Amino acid sequence: MDQKKIGRFLKELRKEKDITQEQLAEKIKVSGRTVSRWETGSNMPDISLLAELAHFYDVSIPEIIDGERKSENMNEEVKETVLKLSDYTETINQKIKGRLFVLTVIAIIGMIAFVIIEFTGLDTPGSVYERVAGAGLGLDCGMLIVLAMYLSGLLGKIKARREMKRKYNCK
């Protein structure tokens, strides 16, 4: 952290506002001498005043600490990257939701088959109906496990790892 650079930046910001050190001092309830020390780099603003200074000068706290404005291009690039990541995540989530919907429908059909076979008494040992009922029950249990993994976020992590492995193994 370069105190001199921060001081020059604070001075530049104050001059942009076209106010004196005394006027700034009154505004934020410190002495004019304190503002002078900040601007010469011999002292730093108290951490409790950083938010107030950032708000007053319409800059971010990291910009004050870095002693320079971040470029608008950089902010735009960050926004674009965030939007792209958001779109990508939404696309993946839509695919997962579509697959979960299909699995849910299959599980419901399996549950219906299981219930019908159980209540009609067709599940005699060794019969085809018993196997169908078992498959239906297995689908339901499997679907519950997949749904729990999805809701806990584990399914997304597994998918992300698979994508990462695929990406780096192909290169």
Tab-separated table of C-alpha atoms in Angstrom:
chain	number	residue	atom	x	y	z
A	1	MET	CA	0.000	0.000	0.000
A	2	ASP	CA	1.550	3.270	-1.160
A	3	GLN	CA	0.478	6.055	1.219
A	4	LYS	CA	1.905	8.781	-1.031
A	5	LYS	CA	-0.067	7.483	-3.997
A	6	ILE	CA	-3.225	7.294	-1.899
A	7	GLY	CA	-2.596	10.849	-0.691
A	8	ARG	CA	-2.205	12.145	-4.254
A	9	PHE	CA	-5.395	10.343	-5.226
A	10	LEU	CA	-7.351	11.816	-2.309
A	11	LYS	CA	-6.066	15.280	-3.210
A	12	GLU	CA	-7.065	14.768	-6.843
A	13	LEU	CA	-10.557	13.657	-5.790
A	14	ARG	CA	-10.965	16.681	-3.524
A	15	LYS	CA	-9.856	19.050	-6.276
A	16	GLU	CA	-12.339	17.431	-8.675
A	17	LYS	CA	-15.064	18.303	-6.172
A	18	ASP	CA	-13.627	21.847	-6.112
A	19	ILE	CA	-13.525	22.070	-2.329
A	20	THR	CA	-10.822	23.026	0.143
A	21	GLN	CA	-9.263	20.800	2.754
A	22	GLU	CA	-11.184	22.730	5.396
A	23	GLN	CA	-14.515	22.204	3.614
A	24	LEU	CA	-13.847	18.474	3.351
A	25	ALA	CA	-12.790	18.388	6.999
A	26	GLU	CA	-16.085	20.016	8.044
A	27	LYS	CA	-18.064	17.630	5.867
A	28	ILE	CA	-16.573	14.493	7.417
A	29	LYS	CA	-15.981	15.950	10.878
A	30	VAL	CA	-12.186	15.855	11.083
A	31	SER	CA	-9.613	18.631	11.278
A	32	GLY	CA	-8.156	20.353	8.244
A	33	ARG	CA	-4.739	19.222	9.429
A	34	THR	CA	-5.931	15.579	9.295
A	35	VAL	CA	-7.020	16.002	5.669
A	36	SER	CA	-3.647	17.600	4.895
A	37	ARG	CA	-1.816	14.621	6.412
A	38	TRP	CA	-3.852	12.233	4.282
A	39	GLU	CA	-3.083	14.153	1.119
A	40	THR	CA	0.643	14.336	1.830
A	41	GLY	CA	0.715	10.628	2.556
A	42	SER	CA	2.000	11.021	6.092
A	43	ASN	CA	-1.198	9.511	7.534
A	44	MET	CA	-4.017	7.306	6.295
A	45	PRO	CA	-7.722	7.910	6.814
A	46	ASP	CA	-9.189	5.889	9.651
A	47	ILE	CA	-10.884	2.754	8.392
A	48	SER	CA	-14.208	4.025	9.719
A	49	LEU	CA	-13.923	7.034	7.367
A	50	LEU	CA	-13.080	5.091	4.211
A	51	ALA	CA	-16.713	4.290	3.438
A	52	GLU	CA	-17.719	7.898	3.984
A	53	LEU	CA	-14.899	9.179	1.747
A	54	ALA	CA	-15.703	6.605	-0.936
A	55	HIS	CA	-19.354	7.645	-0.908
A	56	PHE	CA	-18.524	11.356	-0.936
A	57	TYR	CA	-16.059	11.029	-3.829
A	58	ASP	CA	-18.177	8.417	-5.636
A	59	VAL	CA	-15.385	5.842	-5.785
A	60	SER	CA	-14.968	2.418	-4.224
A	61	ILE	CA	-12.970	1.675	-1.086
A	62	PRO	CA	-10.542	-0.522	-3.100
A	63	GLU	CA	-9.962	2.424	-5.431
A	64	ILE	CA	-8.988	4.608	-2.463
A	65	ILE	CA	-6.718	1.904	-1.060
A	66	ASP	CA	-5.114	1.367	-4.480
A	67	GLY	CA	-4.791	5.120	-4.975
A	68	GLU	CA	-6.351	5.057	-8.436
A	69	ARG	CA	-9.619	4.696	-10.264
A	70	LYS	CA	-10.389	1.428	-11.884
A	71	SER	CA	-10.949	1.817	-15.586
A	72	GLU	CA	-14.469	1.755	-16.951
A	73	ASN	CA	-13.326	-0.869	-19.440
A	74	MET	CA	-12.310	-3.125	-16.589
A	75	ASN	CA	-15.693	-2.664	-14.899
A	76	GLU	CA	-17.459	-3.415	-18.170
A	77	GLU	CA	-15.299	-6.491	-18.735
A	78	VAL	CA	-16.109	-7.743	-15.243
A	79	LYS	CA	-19.835	-7.171	-15.848
A	80	GLU	CA	-19.668	-8.991	-19.197
A	81	THR	CA	-17.816	-11.905	-17.629
A	82	VAL	CA	-20.354	-12.154	-14.811
A	83	LEU	CA	-23.229	-12.088	-17.311
A	84	LYS	CA	-21.587	-14.799	-19.427
A	85	LEU	CA	-21.021	-16.967	-16.351
A	86	SER	CA	-24.618	-16.407	-15.316
A	87	ASP	CA	-25.867	-17.443	-18.769
A	88	TYR	CA	-23.611	-20.498	-18.755
A	89	THR	CA	-24.828	-21.527	-15.312
A	90	GLU	CA	-28.445	-21.020	-16.361
A	91	THR	CA	-27.908	-23.190	-19.462
A	92	ILE	CA	-26.407	-25.986	-17.383
A	93	ASN	CA	-29.202	-25.696	-14.817
A	94	GLN	CA	-31.836	-25.888	-17.560
A	95	LYS	CA	-30.226	-29.069	-18.919
A	96	ILE	CA	-30.112	-30.607	-15.451
A	97	LYS	CA	-33.720	-29.605	-14.748
A	98	GLY	CA	-34.818	-31.137	-18.059
A	99	ARG	CA	-33.081	-34.395	-17.247
A	100	LEU	CA	-34.513	-34.393	-13.724
A	101	PHE	CA	-37.995	-33.841	-15.150
A	102	VAL	CA	-37.634	-36.884	-17.430
A	103	LEU	CA	-36.338	-38.960	-14.521
A	104	THR	CA	-39.224	-37.762	-12.352
A	105	VAL	CA	-41.779	-38.812	-14.960
A	106	ILE	CA	-40.113	-42.225	-15.239
A	107	ALA	CA	-40.071	-42.533	-11.444
A	108	ILE	CA	-43.772	-41.653	-11.239
A	109	ILE	CA	-44.570	-44.288	-13.863
A	110	GLY	CA	-42.461	-46.772	-11.854
A	111	MET	CA	-44.327	-45.859	-8.657
A	112	ILE	CA	-47.695	-46.262	-10.357
A	113	ALA	CA	-46.636	-49.666	-11.706
A	114	PHE	CA	-45.410	-50.712	-8.254
A	115	VAL	CA	-48.623	-49.610	-6.524
A	116	ILE	CA	-50.894	-51.271	-9.091
A	117	ILE	CA	-48.957	-54.535	-8.949
A	118	GLU	CA	-48.869	-54.528	-5.123
A	119	PHE	CA	-52.563	-53.760	-4.681
A	120	THR	CA	-53.755	-56.219	-7.309
A	121	GLY	CA	-51.700	-59.023	-5.808
A	122	LEU	CA	-49.842	-59.787	-9.030
A	123	ASP	CA	-46.464	-59.762	-7.318
A	124	THR	CA	-46.165	-63.484	-6.831
A	125	PRO	CA	-42.602	-64.689	-6.242
A	126	GLY	CA	-40.644	-65.181	-9.469
A	127	SER	CA	-43.261	-63.538	-11.688
A	128	VAL	CA	-42.596	-60.818	-14.268
A	129	TYR	CA	-44.871	-58.529	-12.267
A	130	GLU	CA	-42.671	-58.879	-9.215
A	131	ARG	CA	-39.665	-57.808	-11.282
A	132	VAL	CA	-41.567	-54.858	-12.745
A	133	ALA	CA	-42.660	-53.802	-9.238
A	134	GLY	CA	-39.048	-54.100	-8.022
A	135	ALA	CA	-37.806	-52.035	-10.962
A	136	GLY	CA	-40.443	-49.392	-10.262
A	137	LEU	CA	-39.427	-49.209	-6.611
A	138	GLY	CA	-35.750	-49.077	-7.598
A	139	LEU	CA	-36.450	-46.172	-9.969
A	140	ASP	CA	-38.177	-44.295	-7.183
A	141	CYS	CA	-35.303	-44.811	-4.743
A	142	GLY	CA	-32.772	-43.836	-7.396
A	143	MET	CA	-34.741	-40.720	-8.238
A	144	LEU	CA	-34.863	-39.711	-4.570
A	145	ILE	CA	-31.076	-40.046	-4.373
A	146	VAL	CA	-30.522	-38.018	-7.562
A	147	LEU	CA	-32.982	-35.358	-6.379
A	148	ALA	CA	-31.213	-35.110	-3.007
A	149	MET	CA	-27.867	-34.749	-4.807
A	150	TYR	CA	-29.304	-32.011	-7.030
A	151	LEU	CA	-30.866	-30.078	-4.163
A	152	SER	CA	-27.663	-30.279	-2.105
A	153	GLY	CA	-25.609	-28.966	-5.031
A	154	LEU	CA	-23.558	-32.146	-5.232
A	155	LEU	CA	-24.870	-32.951	-8.712
A	156	GLY	CA	-23.687	-29.546	-9.980
A	157	LYS	CA	-20.228	-30.100	-8.473
A	158	ILE	CA	-19.966	-33.522	-10.097
A	159	LYS	CA	-21.007	-32.021	-13.427
A	160	ALA	CA	-18.466	-29.192	-13.084
A	161	ARG	CA	-15.663	-31.666	-12.287
A	162	ARG	CA	-16.596	-33.796	-15.281
A	163	GLU	CA	-16.594	-30.719	-17.538
A	164	MET	CA	-13.212	-29.646	-16.165
A	165	LYS	CA	-11.696	-33.102	-16.677
A	166	ARG	CA	-13.097	-33.241	-20.196
A	167	LYS	CA	-11.728	-29.778	-20.973
A	168	TYR	CA	-8.199	-30.429	-19.690
A	169	ASN	CA	-7.895	-34.008	-20.948
A	170	CYS	CA	-8.717	-32.965	-24.502
A	171	LYS	CA	-5.895	-30.391	-24.682
